[in-house]
Coordinates of C-alpha atoms and ligand atoms in Angstrom, one line a residue:
Chain A
X1 CA 11.4 -32.4 21.0
X2 CA 12.9 -30.8 18.0
X3 CA 11.4 -27.3 17.4
X4 CA 8.5 -26.9 15.0
X5 CA 9.2 -24.9 12.1
X6 CA 7.7 -21.4 11.9
X7 CA 5.0 -20.5 9.3
X8 CA 3.7 -16.9 8.9
X9 CA 0.5 -16.8 7.9
X10 CA -0.6 -13.2 6.2
X11 CA -4.9 -12.9 6.0
X12 CA -7.4 -14.8 8.0
X13 CA -9.6 -15.2 6.2
X14 CA -11.3 -18.5 4.9
X15 CA -7.5 -19.2 3.0
X16 CA -5.6 -18.3 5.8
X17 CA -7.3 -20.3 8.2
X18 CA -7.4 -23.3 6.5
X19 CA -4.1 -22.9 6.0
X20 CA -3.0 -22.5 9.6
X21 CA -5.3 -25.0 10.8
X22 CA -3.8 -27.5 8.2
X23 CA 0.0 -26.8 9.1
X24 CA -0.7 -26.4 13.1
X25 CA -1.8 -29.9 12.8
X26 CA 1.0 -31.3 11.1
X27 CA 3.3 -30.4 13.2
X28 CA 4.0 -26.3 12.3
X29 CA 4.3 -23.3 14.6
X30 CA 2.2 -20.7 13.2
X31 CA 2.2 -17.5 13.2
X32 CA -1.9 -16.2 12.1
X33 CA -1.2 -12.1 10.9
X34 CA -3.9 -10.6 9.7
X35 CA -5.2 -6.2 9.6
X36 CA -8.4 -6.9 11.0
X37 CA -9.7 -7.3 15.0
X38 CA -11.0 -10.4 14.5
X39 CA -10.4 -13.6 12.1
X40 CA -12.8 -14.4 9.2
X41 CA -11.6 -12.3 6.4
X42 CA -14.5 -10.5 3.8
X43 CA -16.8 -13.9 3.8
X44 CA -16.9 -14.4 7.5
X45 CA -16.4 -11.1 8.8
X46 CA -17.3 -10.9 12.2
X47 CA -19.6 -7.8 14.2
X48 CA -17.2 -6.1 16.7
X49 CA -17.4 -7.8 19.7
X50 CA -18.5 -4.9 21.7
X51 CA -22.1 -5.3 19.5
X52 CA -22.7 -8.3 21.3
X53 CA -24.5 -9.9 18.4
X54 CA -26.3 -13.4 19.6
X55 CA -27.2 -14.3 16.3
X56 CA -24.4 -12.7 13.8
X57 CA -25.3 -15.6 11.3
X58 CA -28.4 -14.3 10.3
X59 CA -25.7 -12.3 8.1
X60 CA -24.0 -15.1 7.0
X61 CA -24.0 -18.4 4.8
X62 CA -22.1 -21.7 5.5
X63 CA -22.2 -20.8 9.3
X64 CA -21.3 -24.4 10.1
X65 CA -18.5 -24.4 8.4
X66 CA -17.2 -20.8 10.5
X67 CA -17.6 -22.5 13.1
X68 CA -15.6 -25.4 12.6
X69 CA -12.8 -22.2 11.3
X70 CA -13.4 -20.7 14.5
X71 CA -13.0 -23.3 16.9
X72 CA -10.2 -25.4 15.3
X73 CA -8.8 -21.5 16.0
X74 CA -9.5 -21.1 19.6
X75 CA -8.2 -25.5 19.9
X76 CA -4.9 -24.5 18.3
X77 CA -4.3 -21.1 20.3
X78 CA -5.0 -22.9 23.6
X79 CA -2.6 -25.6 22.6
X80 CA 0.3 -22.8 21.4
X81 CA 0.2 -24.2 17.6
X82 CA -0.9 -20.8 16.6
X83 CA -0.5 -17.1 17.2
X84 CA -3.1 -15.0 16.6
X85 CA -1.9 -11.5 15.6
X86 CA -4.6 -9.3 15.1
X87 CA -4.5 -5.7 14.2
X88 CA -0.9 -6.4 12.3
X89 CA -1.0 -4.7 9.0
X90 CA 1.8 -6.3 7.2
X91 CA 3.8 -3.8 5.3
X92 CA 6.6 -6.0 3.6
X93 CA 7.7 -9.2 3.6
X94 CA 11.6 -9.7 3.2
X95 CA 13.7 -12.9 2.7
X96 CA 17.0 -13.1 3.5
X97 CA 18.4 -14.7 0.9
X98 CA 21.4 -16.3 2.7
X99 CA 19.5 -18.1 4.9
X100 CA 16.5 -18.3 3.3
X101 CA 14.2 -17.0 6.5
X102 CA 11.7 -14.3 6.6
X103 CA 11.0 -11.4 8.2
X104 CA 6.9 -10.2 8.2
X105 CA 6.8 -6.7 9.2
X106 CA 3.6 -5.2 10.4
X107 CA 2.0 -1.8 11.2
X108 CA 0.3 -2.3 14.9
X109 CA -3.4 -1.0 15.3
X110 CA -5.9 1.2 13.5
X111 CA -3.5 4.0 13.8
X112 CA 0.0 1.9 11.8
X113 CA 1.9 4.3 13.4
X114 CA 4.6 1.5 15.4
X115 CA 6.1 -1.2 13.8
X116 CA 6.9 -5.2 14.6
X117 CA 8.4 -7.9 12.6
X118 CA 7.5 -11.6 13.0
X119 CA 10.2 -14.3 12.1
X120 CA 9.4 -17.6 10.4
X121 CA 11.2 -19.9 8.1
X122 CA 8.2 -19.7 5.4
X123 CA 5.3 -17.2 4.7
X124 CA 1.8 -18.1 3.1
X125 CA 0.2 -15.2 1.4
X126 CA -4.2 -15.3 2.0
X127 CA -4.4 -11.7 1.2
X128 CA -7.6 -12.4 -0.5
X129 CA -8.9 -9.5 -2.9
X130 CA -11.0 -5.8 -3.2
X131 CA -13.2 -4.6 -5.8
X132 CA -12.9 -3.6 -8.8
X133 CA -15.5 -0.7 -9.7
X134 CA -14.9 1.2 -13.5
X135 CA -16.0 5.2 -13.3
X136 CA -19.6 6.6 -14.5
X137 CA -20.6 10.4 -13.8
X138 CA -21.0 10.4 -10.4
X139 CA -19.6 7.9 -8.9
X140 CA -17.9 9.7 -6.2
X141 CA -20.8 11.2 -4.7
X142 CA -21.5 10.4 -1.1
X143 CA -23.8 7.2 -1.0
X144 CA -22.0 5.7 -3.7
X145 CA -19.9 2.4 -1.8
X146 CA -19.0 -0.6 -3.2
X147 CA -20.9 -3.8 -3.1
X148 CA -18.5 -5.6 -0.8
X149 CA -18.1 -2.4 1.3
X150 CA -21.2 -2.1 1.9
X151 CA -21.8 -5.5 3.3
X152 CA -18.7 -5.2 5.1
X153 CA -19.6 -2.4 7.0
X154 CA -23.4 -4.3 7.6
X155 CA -21.2 -7.9 8.8
X156 CA -19.0 -5.9 11.0
X157 CA -20.5 -2.5 11.9
X158 CA -23.9 -3.6 12.1
X159 CA -25.0 -0.4 10.1
X160 CA -26.7 0.3 6.7
X161 CA -25.4 2.9 4.4
X162 CA -28.6 4.0 3.6
X163 CA -32.9 3.1 3.2
X164 CA -33.6 3.2 -0.1
X165 CA -30.4 1.3 -2.4
X166 CA -29.6 0.3 -5.5
X167 CA -26.8 -2.9 -6.2
X168 CA -25.3 -2.9 -9.7
X169 CA -22.3 -3.4 -11.6
X170 CA -21.5 -6.9 -12.4
X171 CA -20.8 -10.4 -10.2
X172 CA -21.4 -13.1 -8.0
X173 CA -21.2 -10.8 -5.5
X174 CA -24.3 -8.3 -6.2
X175 CA -26.9 -11.4 -4.9
X176 CA -25.1 -12.0 -1.6
X177 CA -24.9 -8.3 -1.0
X178 CA -28.8 -7.3 -2.3
X179 CA -30.2 -10.5 -0.1
X180 CA -28.1 -8.9 3.0
X181 CA -28.8 -5.4 2.9
X182 CA -32.7 -6.3 2.3
X183 CA -32.7 -8.7 5.4
X184 CA -31.3 -6.4 7.4
X185 CA -34.0 -3.7 6.7
X186 CA -32.7 -1.6 3.8
X187 CA -35.2 -1.6 0.7
X188 CA -33.6 -2.7 -2.3
X189 CA -34.7 -0.6 -5.6
X190 CA -33.1 -2.9 -7.9
X191 CA -30.3 -5.0 -8.9
X192 CA -28.8 -4.1 -11.8
X193 CA -26.8 -6.9 -13.4
X194 CA -25.0 -5.9 -17.0
X195 CA -24.9 -9.5 -18.0
X196 CA -27.6 -11.1 -19.0
X197 CA -29.8 -14.3 -18.3
X198 CA -28.4 -15.9 -21.1
X199 CA -24.9 -15.6 -20.7
X200 CA -25.0 -17.9 -18.3
X201 CA -26.5 -20.4 -20.3
X202 CA -24.0 -20.2 -22.7
X203 CA -21.5 -21.3 -20.3
X204 CA -23.7 -24.3 -18.9
X205 CA -21.6 -27.6 -19.3
X206 CA -18.9 -26.0 -16.9
X207 CA -21.9 -24.2 -14.8
X208 CA -23.8 -27.3 -14.8
X209 CA -21.2 -29.5 -12.8
X210 CA -21.7 -27.4 -10.0
X211 CA -25.3 -28.2 -8.9
X212 CA -24.6 -26.8 -5.3
X213 CA -23.3 -23.3 -6.7
X214 CA -26.1 -23.0 -9.0
X215 CA -28.5 -24.0 -6.3
X216 CA -26.8 -21.1 -3.7
X217 CA -27.4 -18.4 -7.1
X218 CA -30.9 -20.0 -6.5
X219 CA -31.0 -19.5 -3.2
X220 CA -30.1 -15.5 -3.0
X221 CA -32.2 -15.2 -6.2
X222 CA -35.5 -16.6 -3.8
X223 CA -34.7 -14.4 -1.2
X224 CA -34.4 -11.3 -3.5
X225 CA -37.8 -12.3 -4.8
X226 CA -39.5 -12.6 -1.1
X227 CA -37.9 -9.3 -0.6
X228 CA -39.3 -7.9 -3.4
X229 CA -36.5 -6.8 -5.1
X230 CA -36.9 -6.8 -8.9
X231 CA -34.0 -7.8 -10.9
X232 CA -32.7 -5.6 -14.3
X233 CA -30.6 -8.1 -16.2
X234 CA -28.3 -6.6 -18.7
X235 CA -28.7 -3.3 -17.7
X236 CA -26.3 -1.0 -16.6
X237 CA -26.4 2.1 -14.2
X238 CA -25.2 5.1 -16.6
X239 CA -25.3 8.1 -14.0
X240 CA -24.9 8.6 -10.3
X241 CA -27.1 12.1 -9.5
X242 CA -27.0 14.4 -6.8
X243 CA -25.3 17.4 -5.6
X244 CA -23.7 16.5 -2.4
X245 CA -25.1 13.5 -2.1
X246 CA -26.6 10.9 -3.9
X247 CA -30.1 11.1 -4.8
X248 CA -30.7 9.3 -7.9
X249 CA -29.3 6.9 -10.7
X250 CA -30.0 6.6 -14.1
X251 CA -29.9 2.7 -15.3
X252 CA -30.1 1.8 -19.3
X253 CA -30.9 -1.5 -20.6
X254 CA -27.9 -2.8 -22.9
X255 CA -28.0 -4.3 -26.5
X256 CA -26.0 -7.0 -27.3
X257 CA -22.9 -5.8 -28.1
X258 CA -23.3 -3.9 -24.6
X259 CA -24.0 -0.8 -25.6
X260 CA -26.7 1.2 -23.6
X261 CA -30.5 1.1 -25.7
X262 CA -31.2 4.4 -26.5
X263 CA -34.7 5.6 -25.3
X264 CA -34.1 2.9 -22.8
X265 CA -32.6 5.1 -19.6
X266 CA -34.9 5.2 -16.6
X267 CA -34.2 7.3 -13.1
X268 CA -34.6 5.4 -9.8
X269 CA -34.4 7.6 -6.6
X270 CA -32.0 6.2 -4.0
X271 CA -29.9 7.1 -1.4
X272 CA -27.3 4.2 -1.8
X273 CA -25.8 2.8 -4.7
X274 CA -23.8 -0.3 -3.5
X275 CA -21.7 -1.1 -7.3
X276 CA -19.1 -3.3 -7.9
X277 CA -17.6 -5.3 -11.4
X278 CA -15.7 -8.2 -9.9
X279 CA -12.3 -8.6 -7.5
X280 CA -9.0 -8.1 -8.2
X281 CA -6.2 -9.7 -6.3
X282 CA -4.0 -8.3 -3.2
X283 CA -0.6 -9.0 -5.0
X284 CA 1.4 -6.5 -3.1
X285 CA 3.6 -8.7 -0.6
X286 CA 3.9 -11.2 -3.0
X287 CA 5.2 -9.2 -6.0
X288 CA 8.1 -7.3 -2.9
X289 CA 9.1 -10.7 -2.9
X290 CA 9.9 -11.5 -6.3
X291 CA 6.3 -13.4 -6.8
X292 CA 5.8 -14.3 -10.8
X293 CA 2.2 -13.0 -10.7
X294 CA 0.1 -14.7 -13.9
X295 CA -2.6 -11.7 -14.9
X296 CA -3.2 -9.8 -11.9
X297 CA -2.9 -13.0 -9.7
X298 CA -0.5 -14.7 -7.6
X299 CA 0.9 -17.4 -9.5
X300 CA 1.2 -20.9 -7.7
X301 CA 1.7 -24.8 -8.2
X302 CA -0.1 -27.9 -8.0
X303 CA 0.7 -27.3 -4.1
X304 CA 0.1 -23.9 -4.4
X305 CA 3.9 -22.8 -4.1
X306 CA 4.5 -19.7 -5.3
X307 CA 7.9 -19.6 -7.6
X308 CA 10.0 -18.2 -4.4
X309 CA 11.4 -21.0 -2.3
X310 CA 9.4 -20.8 1.0
X311 CA 6.4 -19.0 0.1
X312 CA 2.8 -20.2 -0.4
X313 CA -0.1 -18.5 -1.3
X314 CA -3.8 -19.3 -1.3
X315 CA -7.3 -17.8 -1.7
X316 CA -7.8 -14.7 -3.8
X317 CA -4.2 -13.5 -4.4
X318 CA -4.4 -16.4 -6.5
X319 CA -7.6 -15.6 -8.3
X320 CA -11.3 -14.7 -7.5
X321 CA -13.2 -17.8 -7.2
X322 CA -15.1 -17.6 -3.9
X323 CA -14.4 -19.0 -0.1
X324 CA -15.2 -22.4 -0.7
X325 CA -12.1 -22.7 -3.6
X326 CA -10.3 -20.1 -0.9
X327 CA -11.1 -22.9 1.7
X328 CA -10.2 -25.4 -0.2
X329 CA -6.4 -23.8 -1.7
X330 CA -5.7 -22.7 2.1
X331 CA -6.0 -26.4 3.3
X332 CA -3.6 -27.6 0.0
X333 CA -1.0 -24.8 1.0
X334 CA -0.8 -25.5 4.6
X335 CA -0.5 -29.4 4.0
X336 CA 2.2 -28.7 1.8
X337 CA 3.9 -25.9 3.7
X338 CA 3.9 -28.8 6.6
X339 CA 5.4 -31.4 4.8
X340 CA 7.9 -28.9 3.0
X341 CA 9.2 -27.7 6.2
X342 CA 9.8 -31.1 7.6
X343 CA 11.5 -32.0 4.5
X344 CA 9.0 -34.3 3.2
X345 CA 7.3 -34.0 -0.2
X346 CA 3.4 -33.9 -0.2
X347 CA 0.9 -35.5 -3.1
X348 CA -1.8 -33.2 -3.5
X349 CA -3.2 -35.4 -5.8
X350 CA -4.3 -37.6 -3.8
X351 CA -6.2 -35.1 -1.5
X352 CA -9.8 -33.9 -1.3
X353 CA -9.4 -30.5 -1.7
X354 CA -7.3 -30.5 -4.7
X355 CA -10.6 -32.0 -6.7
X356 CA -12.8 -29.6 -5.4
X357 CA -10.1 -27.2 -6.3
X358 CA -10.2 -28.4 -9.9
X359 CA -13.5 -28.3 -10.3
X360 CA -14.2 -24.6 -7.8
X361 CA -11.7 -23.4 -10.6
X362 CA -13.3 -24.0 -13.6
X363 CA -16.9 -23.0 -12.3
X364 CA -14.8 -19.5 -11.5
X365 CA -13.9 -19.6 -15.0
X366 CA -16.8 -20.3 -16.6
X367 CA -18.1 -16.9 -14.6
X368 CA -15.5 -14.7 -15.0
X369 CA -16.4 -14.9 -18.6
X370 CA -20.0 -14.4 -18.4
X371 CA -19.7 -11.5 -15.7
X372 CA -17.4 -9.2 -17.9
X373 CA -17.8 -5.6 -18.0
X374 CA -19.8 -4.7 -21.2
X375 CA -17.9 -4.3 -24.0
X376 CA -16.4 -0.6 -24.9
X377 CA -17.3 0.5 -21.3
X378 CA -14.4 2.9 -21.1
X379 CA -15.4 5.1 -24.7
X380 CA -18.5 5.7 -22.3
X381 CA -16.7 7.6 -19.8
X382 CA -17.3 10.8 -20.4
X383 CA -14.3 13.4 -20.5
X384 CA -14.8 15.0 -17.4
X385 CA -15.6 12.2 -15.5
X386 CA -13.2 11.7 -12.6
X387 CA -11.7 8.0 -13.0
X388 CA -8.4 8.4 -10.3
X389 CA -10.7 9.2 -7.0
X390 CA -7.4 10.4 -4.9
X391 CA -5.5 13.2 -7.1
X392 CA -9.1 13.7 -9.3
X393 CA -7.6 13.2 -12.7
X394 CA -10.9 12.6 -15.0
X395 CA -11.0 10.9 -18.1
X396 CA -10.8 13.4 -20.8
X397 CA -7.0 14.3 -19.1
X398 CA -5.9 10.5 -19.2
X399 CA -7.0 10.3 -23.0
X400 CA -4.9 13.6 -23.4
X401 CA -1.7 11.5 -22.1
X402 CA -2.4 8.5 -24.6
X403 CA -3.9 10.7 -27.7
X404 CA -1.3 13.6 -27.3
X405 CA 1.3 12.4 -25.2
X406 CA 1.8 9.0 -26.9
X407 CA 1.4 7.4 -23.2
X408 CA 0.8 3.9 -23.6
X409 CA 1.0 1.9 -20.2
X410 CA 0.0 2.8 -16.3
X411 CA 3.1 3.9 -15.4
X412 CA 3.7 6.6 -18.1
X413 CA 0.0 7.9 -17.5
X414 CA 1.2 8.0 -14.1
X415 CA 4.0 10.4 -14.3
X416 CA 2.0 12.0 -17.1
X417 CA -1.6 12.6 -15.1
X418 CA -0.9 11.6 -11.4
X419 CA -3.7 8.9 -12.3
X420 CA -2.4 6.5 -9.4
X421 CA -0.2 8.6 -7.7
X422 CA -2.7 9.5 -4.3
X423 CA -3.3 7.6 -1.6
X424 CA -4.7 4.2 -2.9
X425 CA -1.9 4.0 -4.7
X426 CA -4.0 3.5 -8.1
X427 CA -5.7 0.7 -6.7
X428 CA -8.9 1.8 -7.2
X429 CA -8.2 3.3 -10.8
X430 CA -5.7 1.4 -12.3
X431 CA -8.4 -0.8 -14.1
X432 CA -9.9 2.3 -15.5
X433 CA -7.0 3.9 -16.5
X434 CA -5.7 0.6 -18.4
X435 CA -9.5 0.5 -20.2
X436 CA -9.3 3.9 -21.4
X437 CA -5.3 3.7 -22.5
X438 CA -6.3 0.1 -24.4
X439 CA -3.4 -1.4 -22.4
X440 CA -2.9 -4.6 -19.9
X441 CA -4.1 -4.0 -16.2
X442 CA -0.4 -4.7 -14.8
X443 CA 0.7 -5.3 -11.9
X444 CA 1.1 -2.6 -9.4
X445 CA 5.0 -2.4 -8.3
X446 CA 4.0 -0.6 -5.1
X447 CA 7.1 -0.6 -2.5
X448 CA 4.9 -1.6 0.4
X449 CA 1.5 -3.3 1.2
X450 CA 0.7 0.4 3.2
X451 CA 1.7 3.7 3.7
X452 CA 4.6 3.6 5.9
X453 CA 5.5 6.3 8.3
X454 CA 9.4 7.3 8.1
X455 CA 9.9 6.6 12.1
X456 CA 8.8 3.0 11.1
X457 CA 11.4 2.6 8.3
X458 CA 14.3 4.3 10.1
X459 CA 14.0 2.0 12.9
X460 CA 14.5 -1.0 10.8
X461 CA 18.1 -1.2 10.3
X462 CA 18.5 -1.6 14.3
X463 CA 15.7 -4.1 14.1
X464 CA 17.0 -6.4 11.9
Chain B
X1 CA -36.0 -4.5 10.8
X2 CA -32.6 -3.3 11.1
X3 CA -29.2 -5.1 11.6
X4 CA -28.7 -4.9 15.4
X5 CA -32.5 -6.5 15.4
X6 CA -31.6 -9.0 13.2
X7 CA -28.9 -9.9 14.6
X8 CA -29.9 -9.6 18.0
X9 CA -27.4 -7.6 19.6
X10 CA -27.1 -6.4 22.5
X11 CA -24.9 -3.3 22.8
X12 CA -23.3 -1.6 25.6
X13 CA -23.9 2.0 26.5
X14 CA -23.6 4.4 23.9
X15 CA -20.8 6.7 24.0
X16 CA -21.1 10.7 23.0
X17 CA -18.6 11.5 20.8
X18 CA -19.0 14.9 17.8
X19 CA -19.0 15.6 14.5
X20 CA -17.7 18.9 13.8
X21 CA -19.1 19.9 17.0
X22 CA -22.2 18.1 17.3
X23 CA -22.6 15.8 19.5
X24 CA -23.8 11.9 18.1
X25 CA -24.4 8.6 20.1
X26 CA -21.9 6.3 19.2
X27 CA -21.7 1.9 19.6
X28 CA -19.1 0.7 21.3
X29 CA -17.4 -1.6 18.6
X30 CA -18.3 0.8 16.1
X31 CA -15.8 2.3 13.7
X32 CA -16.0 5.9 13.3
X33 CA -17.5 5.7 9.8
X34 CA -20.0 3.2 11.1
X35 CA -20.8 5.7 13.9
X36 CA -21.0 8.2 11.3
X37 CA -23.6 6.1 9.1
X38 CA -25.4 5.7 12.2
X39 CA -26.2 9.2 12.1
X40 CA -26.9 9.4 8.9
X41 CA -23.7 11.1 7.9
X42 CA -22.1 9.8 4.5
X43 CA -19.6 12.6 3.6
X44 CA -16.8 14.0 5.9
X45 CA -13.9 14.9 3.7
X46 CA -13.7 17.6 1.3
X47 CA -10.9 16.8 -2.0
X48 CA -7.9 18.6 -1.9
X49 CA -8.9 20.2 -5.6
X50 CA -12.3 20.7 -6.4
X51 CA -13.3 20.5 -2.6
X52 CA -16.2 17.7 -3.5
X53 CA -17.6 16.0 -0.5
X54 CA -16.2 11.8 0.2
X55 CA -16.9 9.2 2.6
X56 CA -16.9 5.7 2.7
X57 CA -16.2 4.0 -0.5
X58 CA -14.7 0.8 0.0
X59 CA -15.1 0.2 3.5
X60 CA -12.2 -2.0 4.0
X61 CA -9.4 0.2 4.1
X62 CA -8.2 0.2 0.7
X63 CA -9.7 3.3 -1.0
X64 CA -8.4 5.6 1.4
X65 CA -11.5 7.7 0.3
X66 CA -12.9 8.0 4.1
X67 CA -10.1 10.1 5.3
X68 CA -11.0 12.2 8.3
X69 CA -9.3 14.5 11.4
X70 CA -9.7 12.1 14.9
X71 CA -8.9 14.1 17.8
X72 CA -6.5 16.9 16.0
X73 CA -5.0 13.7 14.0
X74 CA -5.6 13.8 10.1
X75 CA -5.8 11.3 7.1
X76 CA -7.2 9.1 9.5
X77 CA -9.3 5.5 7.7
X78 CA -12.9 5.8 9.2
X79 CA -13.8 2.5 7.7
X80 CA -11.1 0.9 10.2
X81 CA -10.2 3.2 13.4
X82 CA -12.9 2.6 16.2
X83 CA -14.8 4.6 17.8
X84 CA -14.2 6.1 21.9
X85 CA -16.1 8.1 24.1
X86 CA -15.5 12.1 23.8
X87 CA -13.8 11.5 20.1
X88 CA -13.4 15.0 18.7
X89 CA -14.4 13.8 14.9
X90 CA -14.2 16.6 12.3
X91 CA -14.3 17.1 8.6
X92 CA -11.0 16.8 6.7
X93 CA -10.3 19.5 4.6
X94 CA -7.5 18.7 1.9
X95 CA -4.9 17.0 3.4
X96 CA -6.0 17.6 6.6
X97 CA -3.1 20.0 7.2
X98 CA -2.5 23.5 7.6
X99 CA 0.2 23.6 4.8
X100 CA -1.8 22.5 2.2
Ligands
FAD501 C1 -15.4 -6.1 1.1 C2 -15.7 -7.6 0.1 C3 -16.7 -8.3 0.8 C4 -17.2 -9.5 0.5 N1 -18.1 -9.9 0.8 C5 -18.5 -11.2 0.5 C6 -19.6 -11.8 0.8 O1 -20.6 -11.0 1.7 N2 -20.0 -12.6 0.4 C7 -19.3 -13.6 -0.7 O2 -20.0 -14.7 -0.8 N3 -17.9 -13.1 -1.0 C8 -17.5 -11.9 -0.4 N4 -16.8 -11.2 -0.5 C9 -15.2 -12.3 -1.4 C10 -14.3 -12.6 -0.7 O3 -13.5 -12.0 -1.2 C11 -14.3 -14.2 -0.8 O4 -15.5 -15.0 -0.4 C12 -13.6 -15.3 0.6 O5 -13.7 -14.0 1.4 C13 -12.1 -14.5 0.3 O6 -11.4 -15.6 0.6 P1 -9.5 -15.2 1.2 O7 -9.3 -16.0 2.5 O8 -8.9 -15.3 -0.2 O9 -9.6 -13.7 1.0 P2 -10.1 -12.4 2.4 O10 -11.5 -13.5 2.8 O11 -10.6 -11.1 1.9 O12 -9.2 -12.6 4.1 C14 -8.1 -11.7 3.2 C15 -7.6 -11.1 4.9 O13 -6.4 -11.0 4.7 C16 -6.0 -9.9 5.7 N5 -5.3 -9.2 4.7 C17 -4.9 -8.7 3.8 N6 -4.0 -7.8 3.3 C18 -3.0 -7.9 4.1 C19 -2.0 -7.6 5.0 N7 -1.2 -6.6 3.8 N8 -1.7 -7.1 6.1 C20 -2.7 -7.9 7.2 N9 -3.6 -8.2 6.8 C21 -4.2 -8.5 5.5 C22 -6.9 -9.1 5.3 O14 -7.4 -8.2 6.4 C23 -8.4 -10.2 5.3 O15 -9.1 -10.5 6.8 C24 -16.0 -9.8 -0.6 C25 -15.3 -9.6 -1.0 C26 -14.5 -8.2 -0.4 C27 -13.4 -7.4 -0.8
FES502 S1 -13.4 3.4 3.2 FE1 -11.9 3.0 1.5 S2 -10.8 3.2 3.3 FE2 -12.1 3.5 4.6

C-alpha cells in the first residue's frame, strides 16, 4: 500500500470535523488539532467529561448531527485514519517553499509553555471566529461578558454568570444565548436587539428562501416567550452601571437613523450583561502563511482553497454564517483536499454540499445587512470610555491620535496610543478603534496566533 | 433549575481550592473561571493602570481579561485552565510580577 498523504486540520468545530471525516474517508491520513480538550468547537462545545453530564443535549441544537460527527470521528480514530490532538494551541503554520511541506507549531495544554510540531503535506484551517463587542460606558465591569462567552461557559462548565441577565447587542447569536441561559435557570430580564423587526422584512426574498433557518429563529423566539423573556427590538444598551461589578444597564429605543430616542432611556437592574455585535474570523494562521484575505475573512475558491498551494480553509474563518454553513464548507474542503492530494481534480459543482453552501451564504449575507451595528455608534462612545481593554486606552485618546496627530489606520493609532498592543493583540479593540478612526477594519498581521514563550521559539531551529 | 440539573450532571466529588486564601468548593472538570463563577466570584484581576477589577469577558481564551495567578504563576487564563485540588488561586494585581 502506498503511504496515505497527510493533512493537518486545525480546528475541531463543525467545519474541521466535517473536513476531517470527508478527507479520512477518501484515503487521507488526518491529524486533527484543536486547542480545546474535546472536539466540538463553539457550536458543539461539550461539558468537561468529569462533570458527568448525562443529558448535555439539553443545552444543544442539532444534536443528531453532533452524534454523527462524534461517531465518525471515533470510527476513523479507531481505524487509525485520524489522529486527534486536543489541548494543542497552534501558534504558527509554516510552509517550506522548496518542498511545499508544512510544519504546524503548537503549544501544549492550558499552560502553553512547551511546544510540539506536526508535519503534513497540506493544511486545512478551520479556526472559526470570535465575538465582536463595540464599547459603551461600563463595558469593562465584571459581569459584562460576551454573549458567546456566556454560552461557552454554560456549555463547557455548566455555570451561569449570574442570576439576572440582560442579553444585548445585535445578531443571530443572541437568540440561542438568551434561550440557553433561560433554560439553564437564569432570569433573562430582556433581550435587547438593535435591529428592528422591519429590517428582516426588507430582506424577505433572501430570507424566505431559507424556511428552515427562519423556523429555527421562530423556534428560539417561542422558547423565549415561554420563559417570559421580553424582546426589545430596535433598542440598545447605552451604558452599564456599577462600581466594582455590574448592577444595572440603561437601554434606549433607537430611531430610524440608529440614534437613541431622547426620553426613551430606562434602567434595568441585572448582575450580568451578555453582549455581542457579530463575529470576526480567526485569520492569524492564514495570514502568516500568506493567504489573501477578503475583508476580514480568508479568501477561498469554490473548492475552499486559499491562494497558497496546499492550504484549504473552511467554516467561519472564511466568513461568518453559522454551524450549518461551516459543515458544508468543511465537507467540500475535505473532499477537495483528498482529491488534490491524490492527484485528481474534484468537481464540487456536483456535490449537494455546494448547493447548501450557496444557499446558506446568501442567507448569511442577508442577515449581515440586517444585523449591522446601529449607524453612528462610534460617535456616541464618550471620550472617557475605555476602548482597548488590555492597555486601558480611552476613546478620547484614540480620537486625539486621529484628530491632532493625523493617524489614519489601525497601525498608526496603535503606535501612538498603545491601543491593540496588549495581551489580546488588538482582537478585542480593533473594530472599535477602526470605527473611531473612520478607517477600515484591516487584518491584525500578528506574527503568531498565540503569545509564544521564548524558550519555545529558541528551540525551533533544532526541531526544524 | 440550574445547568447541572438541566443536563443531569453527576460530577465527581468537589475538591477544595482557595481564592485569596478563602476556601471554595470546585467541581472536577471545571475551569478556574467556572469554579469562581459557581462560587459567585466575578472579578480576579485588577488592571495595571487604573486598578479596575476584571474577570471573564470572551470566555474562550481570546481576550486575556481573565488573567489570574494560580499556585504562584501569574497570567493564567482562568477560562482555559482546569481547576486542580488544592489550587491556590489569587487575584492578579497588574502584571502579577514584582517588577511592575
Ligand atoms: C464563544 C462563541 C459561542 C458560540 N455559541 C454559539 C451557539 O451557541 N449557537 C450558535 O448557533 N452559534 C454559536 N457560535 C457561532 C459559531 O461560531 C458557529 O456556529 C460554528 O461553531 C462555527 O463553526 P466553525 O467550525 O467554523 O468554528 P468553531 O466552532 O469556532 O471551531 C473552531 C475551532 O478551532 C479551534 N482553534 C481556533 N484557533 C486555533 C488555534 N490557533 N489552535 C488550535 N485550535 C484552534 C477552536 O478551539 C475551535 O474548537 C458561537 C461562537 C462563539 C465565538
Ligand atoms: S475570558 Fe477572555 S481569555 Fe479568558
